[in-house]
Amino acid sequence: MMDLNDVAALVTGGGSGMGAVTARVLAERGARVVVLDVNLENAQHTAESIGGFAVSADVSNGPSVEAALQSAIDEVGVPRVVVSCAGIAPASRIVGRDGPHDLDLYQQVINVNLVGTFNVLRLAAARMTGLDPVSDSGSRGVIVNTASVAAYEGQIGQAAYSASKGGVVALTLPAARELARFGIRVMTIAPGLIGTPMLLNMPDEVQQSLAGQVPFPQRFGEPQEYGQLVLHIVDNEMLNGEVIRLDGAIRLQPK
Ligand code: NAP
């Protein structure tokens, strides 16, 4: 188990939903948490509530994340735990009523969800390689990415989102293989339906219908359950290069 006391951690998308809860559970274990979000006000709100530090950055932008990471390092040190939760999920059909899928929108989703995840991983890993190992096996740190069950069974209207999350799934093993020589593990969580603002802002009947599709337990997952899985991944050194579904056995239907 990694002693998280005074260990620096970085959580992207930490201003909301699963990222905010993950920032809290890491702080409760003693980590010095940097909350990164494109929305600085939300990041500050999370950071203030957990005694953390807020930075604003767009994960899809190289210089933006480099600058945010540097100010995080100046404040708390080089993160040994990095959790990528930043993401967007706009729905659009490939051929809709108004014509073909907007190409800019497709590129934006790929940029934020896939390029953004890789951008954070590459910059954080480069810094992590300079840290001293903290376990007998030479562990320097762990990077946890967030995909989605839509990577496997994307619904109609999720072409961009599913493709972006499929990329995050495919990135996991080669990243883990490459960073193994530095003692850096790479894992991905693929959540199903989790009760964050994204889902809870939907109409009640839509929420009930979605929750009813989860075999067991028949409800949305709690962001806290995602945070607990992150903690387990941090603690369990044999977890590496794998994608874990957190979904109550749901398999999304076409629509
Ligand atoms: P959320 O509550 O919307 O949180 C995502 C956060 O990321 C928001 O604060 C958002 O800011 C921020 N963000 C968006 N674009 C960014 C960028 N370019 N740079 C930095 N931050 C950015 O969503 P969530 O439900 O917690 O989702 C967390 C992750 O889990 C996402 O990757 C999502 O795709 C994935 N996921 C969610 C579910 C679910 O059921 N909730 C299921 C499967 C996978 P703004 O609010 O300003 O956009």
PDB file of C-alpha atoms and ligand atoms in Angstrom:
ATOM      1  CA  MET A   1       0.000   0.000   0.000  1.00  0.00           C
ATOM      2  CA  MET A   2       1.445   3.387  -0.982  1.00  0.00           C
ATOM      3  CA  ASP A   3       1.672   5.740   1.970  1.00  0.00           C
ATOM      4  CA  LEU A   4      -0.158   8.769   0.602  1.00  0.00           C
ATOM      5  CA  ASN A   5       0.766  11.011   3.496  1.00  0.00           C
ATOM      6  CA  ASP A   6       2.252  14.162   1.960  1.00  0.00           C
ATOM      7  CA  VAL A   7       2.389  12.527  -1.471  1.00  0.00           C
ATOM      8  CA  ALA A   8       1.550  14.960  -4.271  1.00  0.00           C
ATOM      9  CA  ALA A   9      -1.448  14.051  -6.433  1.00  0.00           C
ATOM     10  CA  LEU A  10      -3.008  15.661  -9.495  1.00  0.00           C
ATOM     11  CA  VAL A  11      -6.649  15.231 -10.508  1.00  0.00           C
ATOM     12  CA  THR A  12      -7.879  16.676 -13.812  1.00  0.00           C
ATOM     13  CA  GLY A  13     -11.535  17.548 -14.134  1.00  0.00           C
ATOM     14  CA  GLY A  14     -11.355  17.938 -10.368  1.00  0.00           C
ATOM     15  CA  GLY A  15     -13.849  20.785 -10.347  1.00  0.00           C
ATOM     16  CA  SER A  16     -16.824  18.466 -10.753  1.00  0.00           C
ATOM     17  CA  GLY A  17     -18.213  14.938 -10.512  1.00  0.00           C
ATOM     18  CA  MET A  18     -15.841  11.998 -10.180  1.00  0.00           C
ATOM     19  CA  GLY A  19     -12.753  14.207 -10.287  1.00  0.00           C
ATOM     20  CA  ALA A  20     -13.954  16.306  -7.340  1.00  0.00           C
ATOM     21  CA  VAL A  21     -14.737  13.213  -5.252  1.00  0.00           C
ATOM     22  CA  THR A  22     -11.421  11.589  -6.179  1.00  0.00           C
ATOM     23  CA  ALA A  23      -9.578  14.725  -5.108  1.00  0.00           C
ATOM     24  CA  ARG A  24     -11.390  14.468  -1.756  1.00  0.00           C
ATOM     25  CA  VAL A  25     -10.663  10.773  -1.111  1.00  0.00           C
ATOM     26  CA  LEU A  26      -6.991  11.284  -1.956  1.00  0.00           C
ATOM     27  CA  ALA A  27      -6.834  14.274   0.403  1.00  0.00           C
ATOM     28  CA  GLU A  28      -8.516  12.207   3.137  1.00  0.00           C
ATOM     29  CA  ARG A  29      -5.662   9.712   2.796  1.00  0.00           C
ATOM     30  CA  GLY A  30      -3.182  12.546   3.395  1.00  0.00           C
ATOM     31  CA  ALA A  31      -2.202  13.407  -0.190  1.00  0.00           C
ATOM     32  CA  ARG A  32      -1.425  16.983  -1.178  1.00  0.00           C
ATOM     33  CA  VAL A  33      -3.880  17.332  -4.031  1.00  0.00           C
ATOM     34  CA  VAL A  34      -3.774  19.654  -6.994  1.00  0.00           C
ATOM     35  CA  VAL A  35      -7.178  20.122  -8.597  1.00  0.00           C
ATOM     36  CA  LEU A  36      -6.907  20.926 -12.297  1.00  0.00           C
ATOM     37  CA  ASP A  37      -9.917  22.033 -14.286  1.00  0.00           C
ATOM     38  CA  VAL A  38     -10.732  24.243 -17.256  1.00  0.00           C
ATOM     39  CA  ASN A  39     -13.213  25.886 -14.882  1.00  0.00           C
ATOM     40  CA  LEU A  40     -11.011  27.613 -12.280  1.00  0.00           C
ATOM     41  CA  GLU A  41     -13.920  28.601 -10.028  1.00  0.00           C
ATOM     42  CA  ASN A  42     -15.039  24.970  -9.688  1.00  0.00           C
ATOM     43  CA  ALA A  43     -11.447  23.818  -9.171  1.00  0.00           C
ATOM     44  CA  GLN A  44     -11.048  26.393  -6.407  1.00  0.00           C
ATOM     45  CA  HIS A  45     -14.290  25.262  -4.814  1.00  0.00           C
ATOM     46  CA  THR A  46     -13.046  21.650  -4.649  1.00  0.00           C
ATOM     47  CA  ALA A  47      -9.559  22.690  -3.540  1.00  0.00           C
ATOM     48  CA  GLU A  48     -10.853  24.904  -0.728  1.00  0.00           C
ATOM     49  CA  SER A  49     -13.064  22.115   0.616  1.00  0.00           C
ATOM     50  CA  ILE A  50     -10.168  19.623   0.826  1.00  0.00           C
ATOM     51  CA  GLY A  51      -7.232  21.886   1.663  1.00  0.00           C
ATOM     52  CA  GLY A  52      -5.837  21.413  -1.839  1.00  0.00           C
ATOM     53  CA  PHE A  53      -4.476  23.677  -4.544  1.00  0.00           C
ATOM     54  CA  ALA A  54      -6.376  24.727  -7.694  1.00  0.00           C
ATOM     55  CA  VAL A  55      -4.989  25.252 -11.182  1.00  0.00           C
ATOM     56  CA  SER A  56      -6.752  26.106 -14.401  1.00  0.00           C
ATOM     57  CA  ALA A  57      -5.780  24.405 -17.654  1.00  0.00           C
ATOM     58  CA  ASP A  58      -7.227  22.979 -20.826  1.00  0.00           C
ATOM     59  CA  VAL A  59      -6.031  19.360 -20.861  1.00  0.00           C
ATOM     60  CA  SER A  60      -5.932  19.309 -24.664  1.00  0.00           C
ATOM     61  CA  ASN A  61      -3.415  22.159 -24.801  1.00  0.00           C
ATOM     62  CA  GLY A  62       0.290  21.345 -24.339  1.00  0.00           C
ATOM     63  CA  PRO A  63       1.596  24.682 -22.963  1.00  0.00           C
ATOM     64  CA  SER A  64      -1.506  25.092 -20.781  1.00  0.00           C
ATOM     65  CA  VAL A  65      -0.947  21.762 -18.973  1.00  0.00           C
ATOM     66  CA  GLU A  66       2.828  22.313 -18.822  1.00  0.00           C
ATOM     67  CA  ALA A  67       2.280  25.639 -17.041  1.00  0.00           C
ATOM     68  CA  ALA A  68      -0.349  24.167 -14.699  1.00  0.00           C
ATOM     69  CA  LEU A  69       1.878  21.201 -13.870  1.00  0.00           C
ATOM     70  CA  GLN A  70       4.794  23.505 -13.107  1.00  0.00           C
ATOM     71  CA  SER A  71       2.716  25.605 -10.717  1.00  0.00           C
ATOM     72  CA  ALA A  72       1.405  22.394  -9.129  1.00  0.00           C
ATOM     73  CA  ILE A  73       4.973  21.154  -8.657  1.00  0.00           C
ATOM     74  CA  ASP A  74       6.032  24.499  -7.181  1.00  0.00           C
ATOM     75  CA  GLU A  75       3.171  24.200  -4.699  1.00  0.00           C
ATOM     76  CA  VAL A  76       3.105  20.506  -3.694  1.00  0.00           C
ATOM     77  CA  GLY A  77       5.941  18.704  -5.515  1.00  0.00           C
ATOM     78  CA  VAL A  78       5.930  16.247  -8.426  1.00  0.00           C
ATOM     79  CA  PRO A  79       2.690  14.221  -8.411  1.00  0.00           C
ATOM     80  CA  ARG A  80       3.079  10.465  -7.850  1.00  0.00           C
ATOM     81  CA  VAL A  81      -0.639   9.933  -8.365  1.00  0.00           C
ATOM     82  CA  VAL A  82      -2.295  11.381 -11.453  1.00  0.00           C
ATOM     83  CA  VAL A  83      -5.985  10.857 -12.192  1.00  0.00           C
ATOM     84  CA  SER A  84      -7.461  12.080 -15.488  1.00  0.00           C
ATOM     85  CA  CYS A  85     -11.162  12.801 -15.141  1.00  0.00           C
ATOM     86  CA  ALA A  86     -11.513  15.814 -17.447  1.00  0.00           C
ATOM     87  CA  GLY A  87     -13.886  15.012 -20.248  1.00  0.00           C
ATOM     88  CA  ILE A  88     -16.828  16.138 -22.351  1.00  0.00           C
ATOM     89  CA  ALA A  89     -19.709  14.121 -23.785  1.00  0.00           C
ATOM     90  CA  PRO A  90     -21.740  16.048 -26.359  1.00  0.00           C
ATOM     91  CA  ALA A  91     -24.088  13.803 -28.374  1.00  0.00           C
ATOM     92  CA  SER A  92     -24.464  14.121 -32.136  1.00  0.00           C
ATOM     93  CA  ARG A  93     -25.498  11.768 -34.920  1.00  0.00           C
ATOM     94  CA  ILE A  94     -23.164  11.018 -37.852  1.00  0.00           C
ATOM     95  CA  VAL A  95     -26.013  12.028 -40.145  1.00  0.00           C
ATOM     96  CA  GLY A  96     -28.578  14.075 -38.271  1.00  0.00           C
ATOM     97  CA  ARG A  97     -31.578  16.229 -39.193  1.00  0.00           C
ATOM     98  CA  ASP A  98     -29.240  19.146 -39.964  1.00  0.00           C
ATOM     99  CA  GLY A  99     -26.792  17.120 -42.065  1.00  0.00           C
ATOM    100  CA  PRO A 100     -23.476  15.440 -41.306  1.00  0.00           C
ATOM    101  CA  HIS A 101     -21.792  15.482 -37.890  1.00  0.00           C
ATOM    102  CA  ASP A 102     -19.994  18.760 -37.317  1.00  0.00           C
ATOM    103  CA  LEU A 103     -16.301  17.992 -37.873  1.00  0.00           C
ATOM    104  CA  ASP A 104     -15.127  20.626 -35.404  1.00  0.00           C
ATOM    105  CA  LEU A 105     -17.260  19.040 -32.693  1.00  0.00           C
ATOM    106  CA  TYR A 106     -15.839  15.584 -33.488  1.00  0.00           C
ATOM    107  CA  GLN A 107     -12.290  16.951 -33.292  1.00  0.00           C
ATOM    108  CA  GLN A 108     -13.049  18.781 -30.039  1.00  0.00           C
ATOM    109  CA  VAL A 109     -14.252  15.583 -28.343  1.00  0.00           C
ATOM    110  CA  ILE A 110     -11.184  13.647 -29.528  1.00  0.00           C
ATOM    111  CA  ASN A 111      -8.965  16.534 -28.440  1.00  0.00           C
ATOM    112  CA  VAL A 112     -10.314  16.863 -24.912  1.00  0.00           C
ATOM    113  CA  ASN A 113     -10.950  13.193 -24.103  1.00  0.00           C
ATOM    114  CA  LEU A 114      -8.129  11.416 -25.939  1.00  0.00           C
ATOM    115  CA  VAL A 115      -5.423  13.975 -26.743  1.00  0.00           C
ATOM    116  CA  GLY A 116      -6.045  15.590 -23.338  1.00  0.00           C
ATOM    117  CA  THR A 117      -5.599  12.293 -21.512  1.00  0.00           C
ATOM    118  CA  PHE A 118      -2.374  11.604 -23.421  1.00  0.00           C
ATOM    119  CA  ASN A 119      -1.123  15.163 -22.882  1.00  0.00           C
ATOM    120  CA  VAL A 120      -1.496  14.865 -19.102  1.00  0.00           C
ATOM    121  CA  LEU A 121       0.000  11.359 -19.113  1.00  0.00           C
ATOM    122  CA  ARG A 122       3.095  12.317 -21.121  1.00  0.00           C
ATOM    123  CA  LEU A 123       3.876  15.470 -19.122  1.00  0.00           C
ATOM    124  CA  ALA A 124       3.187  13.917 -15.720  1.00  0.00           C
ATOM    125  CA  ALA A 125       5.167  10.749 -16.567  1.00  0.00           C
ATOM    126  CA  ALA A 126       8.165  12.784 -17.722  1.00  0.00           C
ATOM    127  CA  ARG A 127       8.299  14.490 -14.315  1.00  0.00           C
ATOM    128  CA  MET A 128       7.607  11.267 -12.383  1.00  0.00           C
ATOM    129  CA  THR A 129      10.650   9.543 -13.888  1.00  0.00           C
ATOM    130  CA  GLY A 130      12.861  11.876 -11.829  1.00  0.00           C
ATOM    131  CA  LEU A 131      11.322  10.818  -8.500  1.00  0.00           C
ATOM    132  CA  ASP A 132      12.887   8.287  -6.129  1.00  0.00           C
ATOM    133  CA  PRO A 133      11.168   4.882  -6.034  1.00  0.00           C
ATOM    134  CA  VAL A 134       8.897   4.359  -3.025  1.00  0.00           C
ATOM    135  CA  SER A 135       8.479   0.573  -2.914  1.00  0.00           C
ATOM    136  CA  ASP A 136      10.740  -2.489  -2.949  1.00  0.00           C
ATOM    137  CA  SER A 137       9.658  -3.171  -6.519  1.00  0.00           C
ATOM    138  CA  GLY A 138      10.750   0.306  -7.619  1.00  0.00           C
ATOM    139  CA  SER A 139       7.368   2.002  -7.890  1.00  0.00           C
ATOM    140  CA  ARG A 140       7.518   5.716  -8.697  1.00  0.00           C
ATOM    141  CA  GLY A 141       3.859   6.420  -9.258  1.00  0.00           C
ATOM    142  CA  VAL A 142       0.564   5.608 -10.925  1.00  0.00           C
ATOM    143  CA  ILE A 143      -1.537   7.238 -13.621  1.00  0.00           C
ATOM    144  CA  VAL A 144      -5.269   6.474 -13.752  1.00  0.00           C
ATOM    145  CA  ASN A 145      -7.210   7.426 -16.875  1.00  0.00           C
ATOM    146  CA  THR A 146     -10.963   7.496 -17.359  1.00  0.00           C
ATOM    147  CA  ALA A 147     -12.591   5.843 -20.360  1.00  0.00           C
ATOM    148  CA  SER A 148     -16.263   4.789 -20.459  1.00  0.00           C
ATOM    149  CA  VAL A 149     -18.310   1.687 -21.215  1.00  0.00           C
ATOM    150  CA  ALA A 150     -19.150   3.639 -24.398  1.00  0.00           C
ATOM    151  CA  ALA A 151     -15.670   2.610 -25.554  1.00  0.00           C
ATOM    152  CA  TYR A 152     -17.119  -0.904 -25.972  1.00  0.00           C
ATOM    153  CA  GLU A 153     -20.836  -0.410 -26.714  1.00  0.00           C
ATOM    154  CA  GLY A 154     -21.325   3.189 -27.781  1.00  0.00           C
ATOM    155  CA  GLN A 155     -24.874   4.305 -28.376  1.00  0.00           C
ATOM    156  CA  ILE A 156     -26.360   6.111 -31.355  1.00  0.00           C
ATOM    157  CA  GLY A 157     -25.155   9.712 -31.107  1.00  0.00           C
ATOM    158  CA  GLN A 158     -21.930   8.733 -29.339  1.00  0.00           C
ATOM    159  CA  ALA A 159     -19.631   8.250 -32.358  1.00  0.00           C
ATOM    160  CA  ALA A 160     -17.168  10.930 -31.248  1.00  0.00           C
ATOM    161  CA  TYR A 161     -17.363  10.130 -27.543  1.00  0.00           C
ATOM    162  CA  SER A 162     -16.995   6.364 -28.053  1.00  0.00           C
ATOM    163  CA  ALA A 163     -14.071   6.806 -30.446  1.00  0.00           C
ATOM    164  CA  SER A 164     -12.320   9.084 -27.949  1.00  0.00           C
ATOM    165  CA  LYS A 165     -12.836   6.661 -25.066  1.00  0.00           C
ATOM    166  CA  GLY A 166     -11.831   3.687 -27.235  1.00  0.00           C
ATOM    167  CA  GLY A 167      -8.566   5.533 -27.771  1.00  0.00           C
ATOM    168  CA  VAL A 168      -8.091   5.873 -24.010  1.00  0.00           C
ATOM    169  CA  VAL A 169      -8.656   2.112 -23.629  1.00  0.00           C
ATOM    170  CA  ALA A 170      -6.138   1.333 -26.386  1.00  0.00           C
ATOM    171  CA  LEU A 171      -3.582   3.730 -24.896  1.00  0.00           C
ATOM    172  CA  THR A 172      -3.519   1.927 -21.560  1.00  0.00           C
ATOM    173  CA  LEU A 173      -1.391  -1.134 -22.339  1.00  0.00           C
ATOM    174  CA  PRO A 174       1.305   0.467 -24.505  1.00  0.00           C
ATOM    175  CA  ALA A 175       1.674   3.275 -21.969  1.00  0.00           C
ATOM    176  CA  ALA A 176       1.997   0.768 -19.102  1.00  0.00           C
ATOM    177  CA  ARG A 177       4.533  -1.286 -21.087  1.00  0.00           C
ATOM    178  CA  GLU A 178       6.627   1.740 -21.977  1.00  0.00           C
ATOM    179  CA  LEU A 179       6.594   3.333 -18.523  1.00  0.00           C
ATOM    180  CA  ALA A 180       7.234   0.039 -16.700  1.00  0.00           C
ATOM    181  CA  ARG A 181      10.993   0.587 -16.759  1.00  0.00           C
ATOM    182  CA  PHE A 182      10.455   3.740 -14.712  1.00  0.00           C
ATOM    183  CA  GLY A 183       8.191   2.003 -12.179  1.00  0.00           C
ATOM    184  CA  ILE A 184       5.163   3.989 -13.365  1.00  0.00           C
ATOM    185  CA  ARG A 185       1.881   2.097 -13.648  1.00  0.00           C
ATOM    186  CA  VAL A 186      -0.943   3.074 -16.012  1.00  0.00           C
ATOM    187  CA  MET A 187      -4.528   1.990 -15.412  1.00  0.00           C
ATOM    188  CA  THR A 188      -7.898   2.983 -16.861  1.00  0.00           C
ATOM    189  CA  ILE A 189     -11.353   2.928 -15.307  1.00  0.00           C
ATOM    190  CA  ALA A 190     -14.322   2.571 -17.667  1.00  0.00           C
ATOM    191  CA  PRO A 191     -17.364   3.821 -15.734  1.00  0.00           C
ATOM    192  CA  GLY A 192     -20.922   2.910 -16.669  1.00  0.00           C
ATOM    193  CA  LEU A 193     -23.615   5.315 -15.428  1.00  0.00           C
ATOM    194  CA  ILE A 194     -22.344   7.417 -12.554  1.00  0.00           C
ATOM    195  CA  GLY A 195     -24.456   9.975 -10.684  1.00  0.00           C
ATOM    196  CA  THR A 196     -22.613  13.162 -11.591  1.00  0.00           C
ATOM    197  CA  PRO A 197     -24.083  16.446 -12.879  1.00  0.00           C
ATOM    198  CA  MET A 198     -23.820  14.995 -16.410  1.00  0.00           C
ATOM    199  CA  LEU A 199     -26.538  12.417 -15.662  1.00  0.00           C
ATOM    200  CA  LEU A 200     -28.369  14.059 -12.776  1.00  0.00           C
ATOM    201  CA  ASN A 201     -29.305  17.058 -14.950  1.00  0.00           C
ATOM    202  CA  MET A 202     -31.292  14.776 -17.270  1.00  0.00           C
ATOM    203  CA  PRO A 203     -35.108  14.544 -16.915  1.00  0.00           C
ATOM    204  CA  ASP A 204     -36.301  12.161 -14.147  1.00  0.00           C
ATOM    205  CA  GLU A 205     -37.870   9.670 -16.554  1.00  0.00           C
ATOM    206  CA  VAL A 206     -34.642   9.419 -18.567  1.00  0.00           C
ATOM    207  CA  GLN A 207     -32.684   8.862 -15.361  1.00  0.00           C
ATOM    208  CA  GLN A 208     -35.089   6.126 -14.234  1.00  0.00           C
ATOM    209  CA  SER A 209     -34.983   4.423 -17.603  1.00  0.00           C
ATOM    210  CA  LEU A 210     -31.166   4.497 -17.639  1.00  0.00           C
ATOM    211  CA  ALA A 211     -30.824   3.271 -14.053  1.00  0.00           C
ATOM    212  CA  GLY A 212     -33.306   0.465 -14.817  1.00  0.00           C
ATOM    213  CA  GLN A 213     -30.893  -0.895 -17.433  1.00  0.00           C
ATOM    214  CA  VAL A 214     -28.233  -1.658 -14.804  1.00  0.00           C
ATOM    215  CA  PRO A 215     -28.513  -5.366 -13.854  1.00  0.00           C
ATOM    216  CA  PHE A 216     -27.236  -4.945 -10.289  1.00  0.00           C
ATOM    217  CA  PRO A 217     -27.224  -2.789  -8.300  1.00  0.00           C
ATOM    218  CA  GLN A 218     -30.113  -1.115 -10.169  1.00  0.00           C
ATOM    219  CA  ARG A 219     -29.010   2.472  -9.686  1.00  0.00           C
ATOM    220  CA  PHE A 220     -26.382   4.919 -10.853  1.00  0.00           C
ATOM    221  CA  GLY A 221     -22.898   4.406  -9.490  1.00  0.00           C
ATOM    222  CA  GLU A 222     -21.768   6.893  -6.867  1.00  0.00           C
ATOM    223  CA  PRO A 223     -18.771   9.120  -7.679  1.00  0.00           C
ATOM    224  CA  GLN A 224     -17.448   7.859  -4.330  1.00  0.00           C
ATOM    225  CA  GLU A 225     -17.332   4.309  -5.768  1.00  0.00           C
ATOM    226  CA  TYR A 226     -15.095   5.614  -8.537  1.00  0.00           C
ATOM    227  CA  GLY A 227     -12.881   7.333  -5.955  1.00  0.00           C
ATOM    228  CA  GLN A 228     -12.609   4.105  -3.947  1.00  0.00           C
ATOM    229  CA  LEU A 229     -11.513   2.221  -7.057  1.00  0.00           C
ATOM    230  CA  VAL A 230      -8.822   4.842  -7.680  1.00  0.00           C
ATOM    231  CA  LEU A 231      -7.561   4.306  -4.120  1.00  0.00           C
ATOM    232  CA  HIS A 232      -7.499   0.549  -4.637  1.00  0.00           C
ATOM    233  CA  ILE A 233      -5.558   0.940  -7.887  1.00  0.00           C
ATOM    234  CA  VAL A 234      -3.066   3.180  -6.090  1.00  0.00           C
ATOM    235  CA  ASP A 235      -2.691   0.606  -3.305  1.00  0.00           C
ATOM    236  CA  ASN A 236      -2.545  -2.554  -5.434  1.00  0.00           C
ATOM    237  CA  GLU A 237       0.745  -2.654  -7.257  1.00  0.00           C
ATOM    238  CA  MET A 238      -0.156  -5.648  -9.436  1.00  0.00           C
ATOM    239  CA  LEU A 239      -2.837  -3.645 -11.229  1.00  0.00           C
ATOM    240  CA  ASN A 240      -1.160  -2.332 -14.354  1.00  0.00           C
ATOM    241  CA  GLY A 241      -1.986  -1.948 -18.049  1.00  0.00           C
ATOM    242  CA  GLU A 242      -5.627  -2.925 -17.540  1.00  0.00           C
ATOM    243  CA  VAL A 243      -9.057  -1.359 -17.973  1.00  0.00           C
ATOM    244  CA  ILE A 244     -11.603  -1.968 -15.210  1.00  0.00           C
ATOM    245  CA  ARG A 245     -15.305  -1.532 -15.920  1.00  0.00           C
ATOM    246  CA  LEU A 246     -17.209   0.055 -13.039  1.00  0.00           C
ATOM    247  CA  ASP A 247     -20.717  -0.493 -14.276  1.00  0.00           C
ATOM    248  CA  GLY A 248     -22.994  -2.920 -12.358  1.00  0.00           C
ATOM    249  CA  ALA A 249     -22.814  -5.233 -15.434  1.00  0.00           C
ATOM    250  CA  ILE A 250     -24.605  -2.783 -17.760  1.00  0.00           C
ATOM    251  CA  ARG A 251     -24.163  -3.272 -21.504  1.00  0.00           C
ATOM    252  CA  LEU A 252     -25.482  -0.161 -23.223  1.00  0.00           C
ATOM    253  CA  GLN A 253     -28.222  -0.681 -25.821  1.00  0.00           C
ATOM    254  CA  PRO A 254     -28.049   1.031 -29.246  1.00  0.00           C
ATOM    255  CA  LYS A 255     -30.219   3.869 -27.863  1.00  0.00           C
TER     256      LYS A 255
HETATM  257  P1  NAP B   1     -18.203  16.223 -15.052  1.00  0.00           P
HETATM  258  O1  NAP B   1     -18.928  16.308 -13.746  1.00  0.00           O
HETATM  259  O2  NAP B   1     -18.736  16.952 -16.224  1.00  0.00           O
HETATM  260  O3  NAP B   1     -16.656  16.641 -14.785  1.00  0.00           O
HETATM  261  C1  NAP B   1     -15.748  16.792 -15.842  1.00  0.00           C
HETATM  262  C2  NAP B   1     -14.899  18.019 -15.546  1.00  0.00           C
HETATM  263  O4  NAP B   1     -13.907  18.157 -16.587  1.00  0.00           O
HETATM  264  C3  NAP B   1     -15.701  19.324 -15.536  1.00  0.00           C
HETATM  265  O5  NAP B   1     -15.341  20.129 -14.432  1.00  0.00           O
HETATM  266  C4  NAP B   1     -15.290  19.962 -16.843  1.00  0.00           C
HETATM  267  O6  NAP B   1     -15.395  21.367 -16.845  1.00  0.00           O
HETATM  268  C5  NAP B   1     -13.847  19.515 -16.938  1.00  0.00           C
HETATM  269  N1  NAP B   1     -13.310  19.702 -18.274  1.00  0.00           N
HETATM  270  C6  NAP B   1     -13.971  19.627 -19.461  1.00  0.00           C
HETATM  271  N2  NAP B   1     -13.145  19.884 -20.480  1.00  0.00           N
HETATM  272  C7  NAP B   1     -11.925  20.141 -19.933  1.00  0.00           C
HETATM  273  C8  NAP B   1     -10.669  20.496 -20.478  1.00  0.00           C
HETATM  274  N3  NAP B   1     -10.494  20.652 -21.797  1.00  0.00           N
HETATM  275  N4  NAP B   1      -9.628  20.682 -19.631  1.00  0.00           N
HETATM  276  C9  NAP B   1      -9.782  20.548 -18.296  1.00  0.00           C
HETATM  277  N5  NAP B   1     -10.965  20.234 -17.717  1.00  0.00           N
HETATM  278  C10 NAP B   1     -12.031  20.030 -18.536  1.00  0.00           C
HETATM  279  O7  NAP B   1     -18.091  14.722 -15.533  1.00  0.00           O
HETATM  280  P2  NAP B   1     -17.983  13.331 -14.752  1.00  0.00           P
HETATM  281  O8  NAP B   1     -19.280  12.658 -14.934  1.00  0.00           O
HETATM  282  O9  NAP B   1     -17.386  13.470 -13.425  1.00  0.00           O
HETATM  283  O10 NAP B   1     -16.949  12.595 -15.728  1.00  0.00           O
HETATM  284  C11 NAP B   1     -15.582  12.400 -15.424  1.00  0.00           C
HETATM  285  C12 NAP B   1     -15.012  11.500 -16.521  1.00  0.00           C
HETATM  286  O11 NAP B   1     -15.710  10.259 -16.510  1.00  0.00           O
HETATM  287  C13 NAP B   1     -15.172  12.068 -17.928  1.00  0.00           C
HETATM  288  O12 NAP B   1     -14.010  11.743 -18.677  1.00  0.00           O
HETATM  289  C14 NAP B   1     -16.369  11.322 -18.484  1.00  0.00           C
HETATM  290  O13 NAP B   1     -16.323  11.210 -19.886  1.00  0.00           O
HETATM  291  C15 NAP B   1     -16.191   9.972 -17.807  1.00  0.00           C
HETATM  292  N6  NAP B   1     -17.425   9.171 -17.687  1.00  0.00           N
HETATM  293  C16 NAP B   1     -18.512   9.659 -17.005  1.00  0.00           C
HETATM  294  C17 NAP B   1     -19.630   8.845 -16.866  1.00  0.00           C
HETATM  295  C18 NAP B   1     -20.864   9.261 -16.085  1.00  0.00           C
HETATM  296  O14 NAP B   1     -21.845   8.513 -16.086  1.00  0.00           O
HETATM  297  N7  NAP B   1     -20.875  10.388 -15.399  1.00  0.00           N
HETATM  298  C19 NAP B   1     -19.655   7.577 -17.455  1.00  0.00           C
HETATM  299  C20 NAP B   1     -18.529   7.132 -18.149  1.00  0.00           C
HETATM  300  C21 NAP B   1     -17.410   7.930 -18.254  1.00  0.00           C
HETATM  301  P3  NAP B   1     -16.753  21.999 -17.476  1.00  0.00           P
HETATM  302  O15 NAP B   1     -17.871  21.562 -16.580  1.00  0.00           O
HETATM  303  O16 NAP B   1     -16.487  23.469 -17.441  1.00  0.00           O
HETATM  304  O17 NAP B   1     -16.868  21.417 -18.863  1.00  0.00           O
END
